[in-house]
mmCIF file of C-alpha atoms in Angstrom:
data_model
loop_
_atom_site.group_PDB
_atom_site.id
_atom_site.type_symbol
_atom_site.label_atom_id
_atom_site.label_comp_id
_atom_site.label_asym_id
_atom_site.label_seq_id
_atom_site.Cartn_x
_atom_site.Cartn_y
_atom_site.Cartn_z
ATOM 1 C CA MET S 1049 0.000 0.000 0.000
ATOM 2 C CA VAL S 1050 2.829 2.390 0.824
ATOM 3 C CA ARG S 1051 4.613 1.510 -2.403
ATOM 4 C CA SER S 1052 1.476 2.266 -4.463
ATOM 5 C CA ARG S 1053 1.081 5.652 -2.817
ATOM 6 C CA PHE S 1054 4.724 6.458 -3.438
ATOM 7 C CA GLY S 1055 4.346 5.466 -7.103
ATOM 8 C CA LEU S 1056 1.254 7.618 -7.447
ATOM 9 C CA ALA S 1057 3.061 10.620 -5.956
ATOM 10 C CA MET S 1058 5.963 10.171 -8.351
ATOM 11 C CA VAL S 1059 3.560 10.036 -11.274
ATOM 12 C CA LEU S 1060 2.039 13.369 -10.185
ATOM 13 C CA VAL S 1061 5.323 15.168 -9.361
ATOM 14 C CA LEU S 1062 7.312 14.113 -12.426
ATOM 15 C CA PRO S 1063 5.286 16.075 -15.057
ATOM 16 C CA VAL S 1064 5.485 19.194 -12.859
ATOM 17 C CA ALA S 1065 9.263 18.864 -12.562
ATOM 18 C CA LEU S 1066 9.643 18.329 -16.271
ATOM 19 C CA ALA S 1067 7.493 21.353 -16.965
ATOM 20 C CA ALA S 1068 9.692 23.492 -14.689
ATOM 21 C CA CYS S 1069 12.780 22.428 -16.621
ATOM 22 C CA GLY S 1070 11.309 23.349 -19.984
ATOM 23 C CA PRO S 1071 11.339 26.828 -21.492
ATOM 24 C CA ARG S 1072 8.725 29.289 -20.316
ATOM 25 C CA GLU S 1073 6.165 30.688 -22.694
ATOM 26 C CA GLY S 1074 7.819 34.129 -22.668
ATOM 27 C CA GLU S 1075 11.216 32.606 -23.372
ATOM 28 C CA ARG S 1076 9.847 30.649 -26.306
ATOM 29 C CA ASN S 1077 8.375 33.840 -27.705
ATOM 30 C CA LEU S 1078 11.704 35.668 -27.393
ATOM 31 C CA ASP S 1079 13.485 32.794 -29.097
ATOM 32 C CA SER S 1080 11.033 32.795 -31.953
ATOM 33 C CA LEU S 1081 11.390 36.575 -32.361
ATOM 34 C CA ASP S 1082 15.171 36.271 -32.458
ATOM 35 C CA GLN S 1083 14.890 33.570 -35.069
ATOM 36 C CA GLU S 1084 12.565 35.731 -37.141
ATOM 37 C CA LEU S 1085 15.092 38.566 -37.088
ATOM 38 C CA ILE S 1086 17.840 36.152 -38.141
ATOM 39 C CA ASP S 1087 15.662 34.783 -40.902
ATOM 40 C CA GLY S 1088 14.895 38.301 -42.037
ATOM 41 C CA ASN S 1089 18.570 38.893 -42.798
ATOM 42 C CA SER S 1090 18.879 35.806 -44.945
ATOM 43 C CA ALA S 1091 19.106 36.131 -48.732
ATOM 44 C CA GLY S 1092 15.947 35.608 -50.712
ATOM 45 C CA ASN S 1093 13.642 36.308 -47.790
ATOM 46 C CA THR S 1094 10.427 38.044 -48.737
ATOM 47 C CA ARG S 1095 10.238 40.311 -45.684
ATOM 48 C CA ASP S 1096 9.809 44.113 -45.972
ATOM 49 C CA PRO S 1097 12.890 45.360 -47.885
ATOM 50 C CA ALA S 1098 12.665 48.845 -46.341
ATOM 51 C CA LEU S 1099 12.776 47.375 -42.834
ATOM 52 C CA MET S 1100 15.664 45.061 -43.682
ATOM 53 C CA SER S 1101 17.583 47.953 -45.244
ATOM 54 C CA ALA S 1102 17.100 50.084 -42.153
ATOM 55 C CA LEU S 1103 18.308 47.260 -39.893
ATOM 56 C CA GLN S 1104 21.357 46.431 -41.993
ATOM 57 C CA ASP S 1105 22.519 49.945 -42.959
ATOM 58 C CA GLN S 1106 25.509 51.437 -41.216
ATOM 59 C CA ILE S 1107 24.873 53.973 -38.467
ATOM 60 C CA MET S 1108 25.693 57.520 -39.581
ATOM 61 C CA VAL S 1109 27.985 59.357 -37.175
ATOM 62 C CA ASP S 1110 28.991 63.020 -37.217
ATOM 63 C CA PRO S 1111 32.678 62.953 -36.221
ATOM 64 C CA THR S 1112 32.519 66.569 -35.045
ATOM 65 C CA LEU S 1113 29.748 65.865 -32.558
ATOM 66 C CA ALA S 1114 31.091 62.428 -31.643
ATOM 67 C CA SER S 1115 34.307 64.019 -30.438
ATOM 68 C CA GLN S 1116 32.269 66.066 -27.953
ATOM 69 C CA ALA S 1117 30.162 63.206 -26.600
ATOM 70 C CA ASN S 1118 32.641 62.038 -23.954
ATOM 71 C CA ASN S 1119 30.395 59.069 -23.152
ATOM 72 C CA ASP S 1120 33.079 56.923 -21.516
ATOM 73 C CA ALA S 1121 34.588 59.587 -19.295
ATOM 74 C CA VAL S 1122 34.162 59.533 -15.544
ATOM 75 C CA ARG S 1123 34.545 63.301 -15.326
ATOM 76 C CA PRO S 1124 32.407 65.875 -17.186
ATOM 77 C CA PRO S 1125 33.798 67.471 -20.371
ATOM 78 C CA ALA S 1126 36.681 69.906 -19.952
ATOM 79 C CA GLN S 1127 34.667 72.625 -21.713
ATOM 80 C CA PRO S 1128 31.008 73.242 -22.588
ATOM 81 C CA TYR S 1129 29.673 71.877 -25.842
ATOM 82 C CA SER S 1130 29.848 74.430 -28.625
ATOM 83 C CA GLY S 1131 26.514 76.223 -28.976
ATOM 84 C CA ALA S 1132 27.343 79.832 -28.335
ATOM 85 C CA VAL S 1133 25.150 82.622 -29.676
ATOM 86 C CA PRO S 1134 26.797 84.206 -32.736
ATOM 87 C CA ALA S 1135 28.389 87.586 -32.300
ATOM 88 C CA ASP S 1136 26.355 90.640 -33.274
ATOM 89 C CA GLY S 1137 28.637 91.234 -36.244
ATOM 90 C CA ILE S 1138 27.898 87.860 -37.809
ATOM 91 C CA ALA S 1139 25.384 89.434 -40.185
ATOM 92 C CA GLY S 1140 28.152 91.684 -41.505
ATOM 93 C CA GLY S 1141 28.077 94.867 -43.481
ATOM 94 C CA ALA S 1142 26.249 97.225 -41.142
ATOM 95 C CA ARG S 1143 29.382 98.614 -39.529
ATOM 96 C CA ALA S 1144 31.225 99.163 -42.771
ATOM 97 C CA GLY S 1145 28.440 100.454 -45.025
ATOM 98 C CA ALA S 1146 27.443 104.088 -44.491
ATOM 99 C CA GLY S 1147 23.991 103.398 -45.885
ATOM 100 C CA ALA S 1148 23.575 100.146 -43.936
ATOM 101 C CA GLY S 1149 22.246 98.274 -46.930
ATOM 102 C CA THR S 1150 20.025 101.023 -48.366
ATOM 103 C CA SER S 1151 20.360 103.326 -51.361
ATOM 104 C CA GLU S 1152 19.495 106.422 -49.317
ATOM 105 C CA ALA S 1153 22.085 109.143 -48.855
ATOM 106 C CA VAL S 1154 22.551 109.097 -45.100
ATOM 107 C CA LYS S 1155 22.155 112.459 -43.368
ATOM 108 C CA SER S 1156 24.026 113.428 -40.234
ATOM 109 C CA THR S 1157 21.931 113.756 -37.098
ATOM 110 C CA PRO S 1158 22.032 117.263 -35.592
ATOM 111 C CA ALA S 1159 23.799 117.641 -32.254
ATOM 112 C CA PRO S 1160 21.622 116.971 -29.211
ATOM 113 C CA LYS S 1161 19.712 119.935 -27.895
ATOM 114 C CA ALA S 1162 20.825 121.619 -24.716
ATOM 115 C CA GLY S 1163 18.849 121.431 -21.513
ATOM 116 C CA GLY S 1164 19.087 117.825 -20.417
ATOM 117 C CA CYS S 1165 17.347 114.647 -21.526
ATOM 118 C CA ALA S 1166 14.042 113.882 -19.836
ATOM 119 C CA GLN S 1167 13.457 110.901 -22.104
ATOM 120 C CA CYS S 1168 16.795 109.416 -21.027
ATOM 121 C CA ASP S 1169 15.493 109.424 -17.447
ATOM 122 C CA ALA S 1170 12.325 107.660 -18.602
ATOM 123 C CA ALA S 1171 14.374 104.960 -20.328
ATOM 124 C CA ARG S 1172 16.551 104.352 -17.262
ATOM 125 C CA GLU S 1173 13.564 104.112 -14.931
ATOM 126 C CA SER S 1174 11.428 101.863 -17.162
ATOM 127 C CA LEU S 1175 11.945 98.141 -16.620
ATOM 128 C CA THR S 1176 9.730 97.006 -19.516
ATOM 129 C CA LEU S 1177 8.767 98.175 -22.992
ATOM 130 C CA GLY S 1178 5.245 98.783 -21.713
ATOM 131 C CA ALA S 1179 6.510 101.075 -18.968
ATOM 132 C CA LEU S 1180 8.667 102.931 -21.480
ATOM 133 C CA ALA S 1181 5.713 103.413 -23.836
ATOM 134 C CA ALA S 1182 3.549 104.677 -20.973
ATOM 135 C CA ARG S 1183 6.007 107.540 -20.354
ATOM 136 C CA GLN S 1184 6.003 108.864 -23.925
ATOM 137 C CA LYS S 1185 4.920 112.427 -24.721
ATOM 138 C CA ASP S 1186 2.470 111.289 -27.400
ATOM 139 C CA PRO S 1187 -0.943 110.790 -25.699
ATOM 140 C CA ARG S 1188 -2.033 107.953 -28.018
ATOM 141 C CA THR S 1189 1.160 106.010 -27.287
ATOM 142 C CA ALA S 1190 0.814 106.471 -23.525
ATOM 143 C CA ASP S 1191 -2.891 105.478 -23.545
ATOM 144 C CA CYS S 1192 -2.282 102.280 -25.520
ATOM 145 C CA ALA S 1193 0.673 101.154 -23.374
ATOM 146 C CA SER S 1194 -1.550 99.319 -20.876
ATOM 147 C CA LYS S 1195 -2.909 97.114 -23.690
ATOM 148 C CA MET S 1196 0.487 95.892 -24.870
ATOM 149 C CA ARG S 1197 1.126 92.164 -25.234
ATOM 150 C CA TYR S 1198 4.576 90.612 -25.620
ATOM 151 C CA SER S 1199 5.480 88.495 -28.635
ATOM 152 C CA THR S 1200 8.171 88.569 -31.293
ATOM 153 C CA ARG S 1201 5.447 88.611 -33.955
ATOM 154 C CA TRP S 1202 5.090 92.346 -33.387
ATOM 155 C CA VAL S 1203 8.460 92.828 -35.075
ATOM 156 C CA GLN S 1204 6.793 91.928 -38.378
ATOM 157 C CA ARG S 1205 4.251 94.712 -37.863
ATOM 158 C CA LEU S 1206 6.512 97.687 -37.283
ATOM 159 C CA PRO S 1207 5.713 100.778 -39.376
ATOM 160 C CA ALA S 1208 7.094 100.503 -42.903
ATOM 161 C CA ASP S 1209 9.080 103.715 -42.443
ATOM 162 C CA LEU S 1210 10.494 102.585 -39.065
ATOM 163 C CA PRO S 1211 11.907 99.091 -39.680
ATOM 164 C CA LEU S 1212 14.569 97.244 -37.752
ATOM 165 C CA TYR S 1213 18.173 98.232 -38.356
ATOM 166 C CA PRO S 1214 19.666 95.848 -40.987
ATOM 167 C CA ASP S 1215 21.709 93.623 -38.646
ATOM 168 C CA ALA S 1216 19.396 93.952 -35.624
ATOM 169 C CA ARG S 1217 19.144 91.076 -33.171
ATOM 170 C CA VAL S 1218 15.799 91.263 -31.381
ATOM 171 C CA SER S 1219 15.605 90.463 -27.670
ATOM 172 C CA GLU S 1220 12.003 91.511 -26.942
ATOM 173 C CA ALA S 1221 8.966 92.896 -28.736
ATOM 174 C CA ALA S 1222 5.478 94.028 -27.754
ATOM 175 C CA GLY S 1223 2.453 95.693 -29.272
ATOM 176 C CA ALA S 1224 -1.178 96.712 -28.928
ATOM 177 C CA GLU S 1225 -3.833 96.536 -31.635
ATOM 178 C CA GLY S 1226 -7.465 97.632 -31.781
ATOM 179 C CA GLY S 1227 -9.456 100.360 -30.087
ATOM 180 C CA GLY S 1228 -7.490 103.069 -31.861
ATOM 181 C CA CYS S 1229 -4.140 101.472 -30.958
ATOM 182 C CA ALA S 1230 -1.399 100.427 -33.359
ATOM 183 C CA LEU S 1231 1.457 100.562 -30.875
ATOM 184 C CA ARG S 1232 4.708 98.677 -31.519
ATOM 185 C CA ALA S 1233 7.839 98.409 -29.377
ATOM 186 C CA VAL S 1234 11.008 96.384 -29.820
ATOM 187 C CA SER S 1235 14.376 95.991 -28.108
ATOM 188 C CA PHE S 1236 17.356 94.961 -30.215
ATOM 189 C CA ALA S 1237 21.137 95.045 -30.439
ATOM 190 C CA THR S 1238 23.384 95.802 -33.379
ATOM 191 C CA SER S 1239 27.134 95.711 -33.994
ATOM 192 C CA ALA S 1240 26.952 99.138 -35.679
ATOM 193 C CA SER S 1241 28.135 102.224 -33.803
ATOM 194 C CA LEU S 1242 25.623 104.454 -32.051
ATOM 195 C CA GLN S 1243 26.255 107.307 -34.492
ATOM 196 C CA SER S 1244 25.662 105.021 -37.492
ATOM 197 C CA VAL S 1245 22.329 103.821 -36.099
ATOM 198 C CA LEU S 1246 21.316 107.341 -35.118
ATOM 199 C CA ASP S 1247 22.076 108.744 -38.593
ATOM 200 C CA TRP S 1248 20.283 105.842 -40.302
ATOM 201 C CA TYR S 1249 17.062 106.397 -38.381
ATOM 202 C CA TYR S 1250 17.306 110.173 -38.632
ATOM 203 C CA THR S 1251 17.512 109.822 -42.414
ATOM 204 C CA ARG S 1252 14.566 107.434 -42.659
ATOM 205 C CA THR S 1253 12.240 109.327 -40.324
ATOM 206 C CA THR S 1254 12.843 112.777 -41.761
ATOM 207 C CA ASN S 1255 12.492 111.437 -45.313
ATOM 208 C CA ALA S 1256 9.145 109.923 -44.233
ATOM 209 C CA GLY S 1257 7.866 113.298 -42.982
ATOM 210 C CA TYR S 1258 8.559 112.988 -39.254
ATOM 211 C CA SER S 1259 10.067 115.744 -37.184
ATOM 212 C CA ALA S 1260 13.180 114.583 -35.329
ATOM 213 C CA GLU S 1261 14.532 115.853 -32.043
ATOM 214 C CA HIS S 1262 17.830 114.608 -30.627
ATOM 215 C CA GLU S 1263 18.553 114.490 -26.888
ATOM 216 C CA ALA S 1264 21.523 112.967 -25.070
ATOM 217 C CA ASP S 1265 22.884 112.315 -21.613
ATOM 218 C CA GLY S 1266 26.378 110.821 -21.690
ATOM 219 C CA ALA S 1267 26.270 107.500 -23.558
ATOM 220 C CA GLU S 1268 22.457 107.572 -23.781
ATOM 221 C CA HIS S 1269 20.736 109.167 -26.773
ATOM 222 C CA VAL S 1270 17.086 109.657 -27.721
ATOM 223 C CA LEU S 1271 15.689 110.487 -31.156
ATOM 224 C CA GLY S 1272 11.984 111.218 -31.284
ATOM 225 C CA GLY S 1273 9.432 112.936 -33.473
ATOM 226 C CA THR S 1274 5.884 113.222 -34.776
ATOM 227 C CA ARG S 1275 4.098 113.445 -38.132
ATOM 228 C CA ASP S 1276 1.026 115.638 -38.529
ATOM 229 C CA ARG S 1277 -0.654 113.909 -41.484
ATOM 230 C CA ASP S 1278 -1.440 110.709 -39.553
ATOM 231 C CA ASP S 1279 -0.609 111.630 -35.944
ATOM 232 C CA GLY S 1280 2.339 109.260 -36.128
ATOM 233 C CA ALA S 1281 4.947 109.364 -33.378
ATOM 234 C CA PHE S 1282 8.151 107.495 -32.601
ATOM 235 C CA ALA S 1283 10.894 107.431 -29.974
ATOM 236 C CA LEU S 1284 14.242 105.740 -30.366
ATOM 237 C CA PHE S 1285 16.445 105.063 -27.323
ATOM 238 C CA LEU S 1286 20.090 104.237 -28.022
ATOM 239 C CA THR S 1287 22.886 103.235 -25.643
ATOM 240 C CA LYS S 1288 26.502 102.632 -26.591
ATOM 241 C CA ARG S 1289 27.841 99.222 -25.623
ATOM 242 C CA GLY S 1290 31.308 98.361 -24.420
ATOM 243 C CA ASP S 1291 32.078 96.341 -27.569
ATOM 244 C CA GLY S 1292 31.349 99.302 -29.847
ATOM 245 C CA GLY S 1293 27.838 98.185 -30.754
ATOM 246 C CA THR S 1294 24.510 99.710 -29.779
ATOM 247 C CA ASP S 1295 21.485 98.669 -27.741
ATOM 248 C CA VAL S 1296 18.227 100.119 -29.038
ATOM 249 C CA ASP S 1297 14.611 100.449 -27.872
ATOM 250 C CA LEU S 1298 12.147 101.582 -30.520
ATOM 251 C CA VAL S 1299 8.571 102.712 -29.786
ATOM 252 C CA ALA S 1300 6.160 103.707 -32.569
ATOM 253 C CA ASN S 1301 2.392 104.321 -32.498
ATOM 254 C CA ASN S 1302 1.613 103.766 -36.184
ATOM 255 C CA GLY S 1303 2.308 100.078 -36.804
ATOM 256 C CA ARG S 1304 0.946 97.898 -39.559
#
């Protein structure tokens, strides 16, 4: 009786043990997938040629970027990866050309008027383009300043007679549209000298029918004016930079 029970137990345990020794269902699936990939590389196989080409093609490597990867190093790279912002002069031509890319005969800006520069104080005390617009002499500009919204798209809607300087690099832009407002404001930098930028805008604005008044306080200059036929007004704030270039804020109430 004991022997029969022992035999029965062995009969029940043996299939379980054999099943444990065999491959699991997941392992069989992985094996079959591996075999399918191997078969896919064999000649004459009818699998997707685009897929096989993608699997068998060599990996493209950019040697310039690969040299910066430093994947196997314990320490971080000795220097940052190259991705610096180009210098302001990368556009070229604005510093050298008197006309800054236009056919206009550039006129010299008159010397700044005596008696201080109230607009220079406004520029120094304004932290945003909206605050700067709110302190303008033109009532329409000041009234629309509270409606200004910030986006670089406003650069594309500057007045046609008050465009960006040719090699300008925009850092911020804002504008207001509707309800009698067509206000535009933009901050930009250029590699051109302050006098070159000042003369360029003086030429364009006076040729377009604006009056133009020049004020200065040390390295800060302001050129502003109005136009009677459409109540247009503009103010240009220029500051000389240490590298010889110029930082500019432009505010105009007659945008497109």
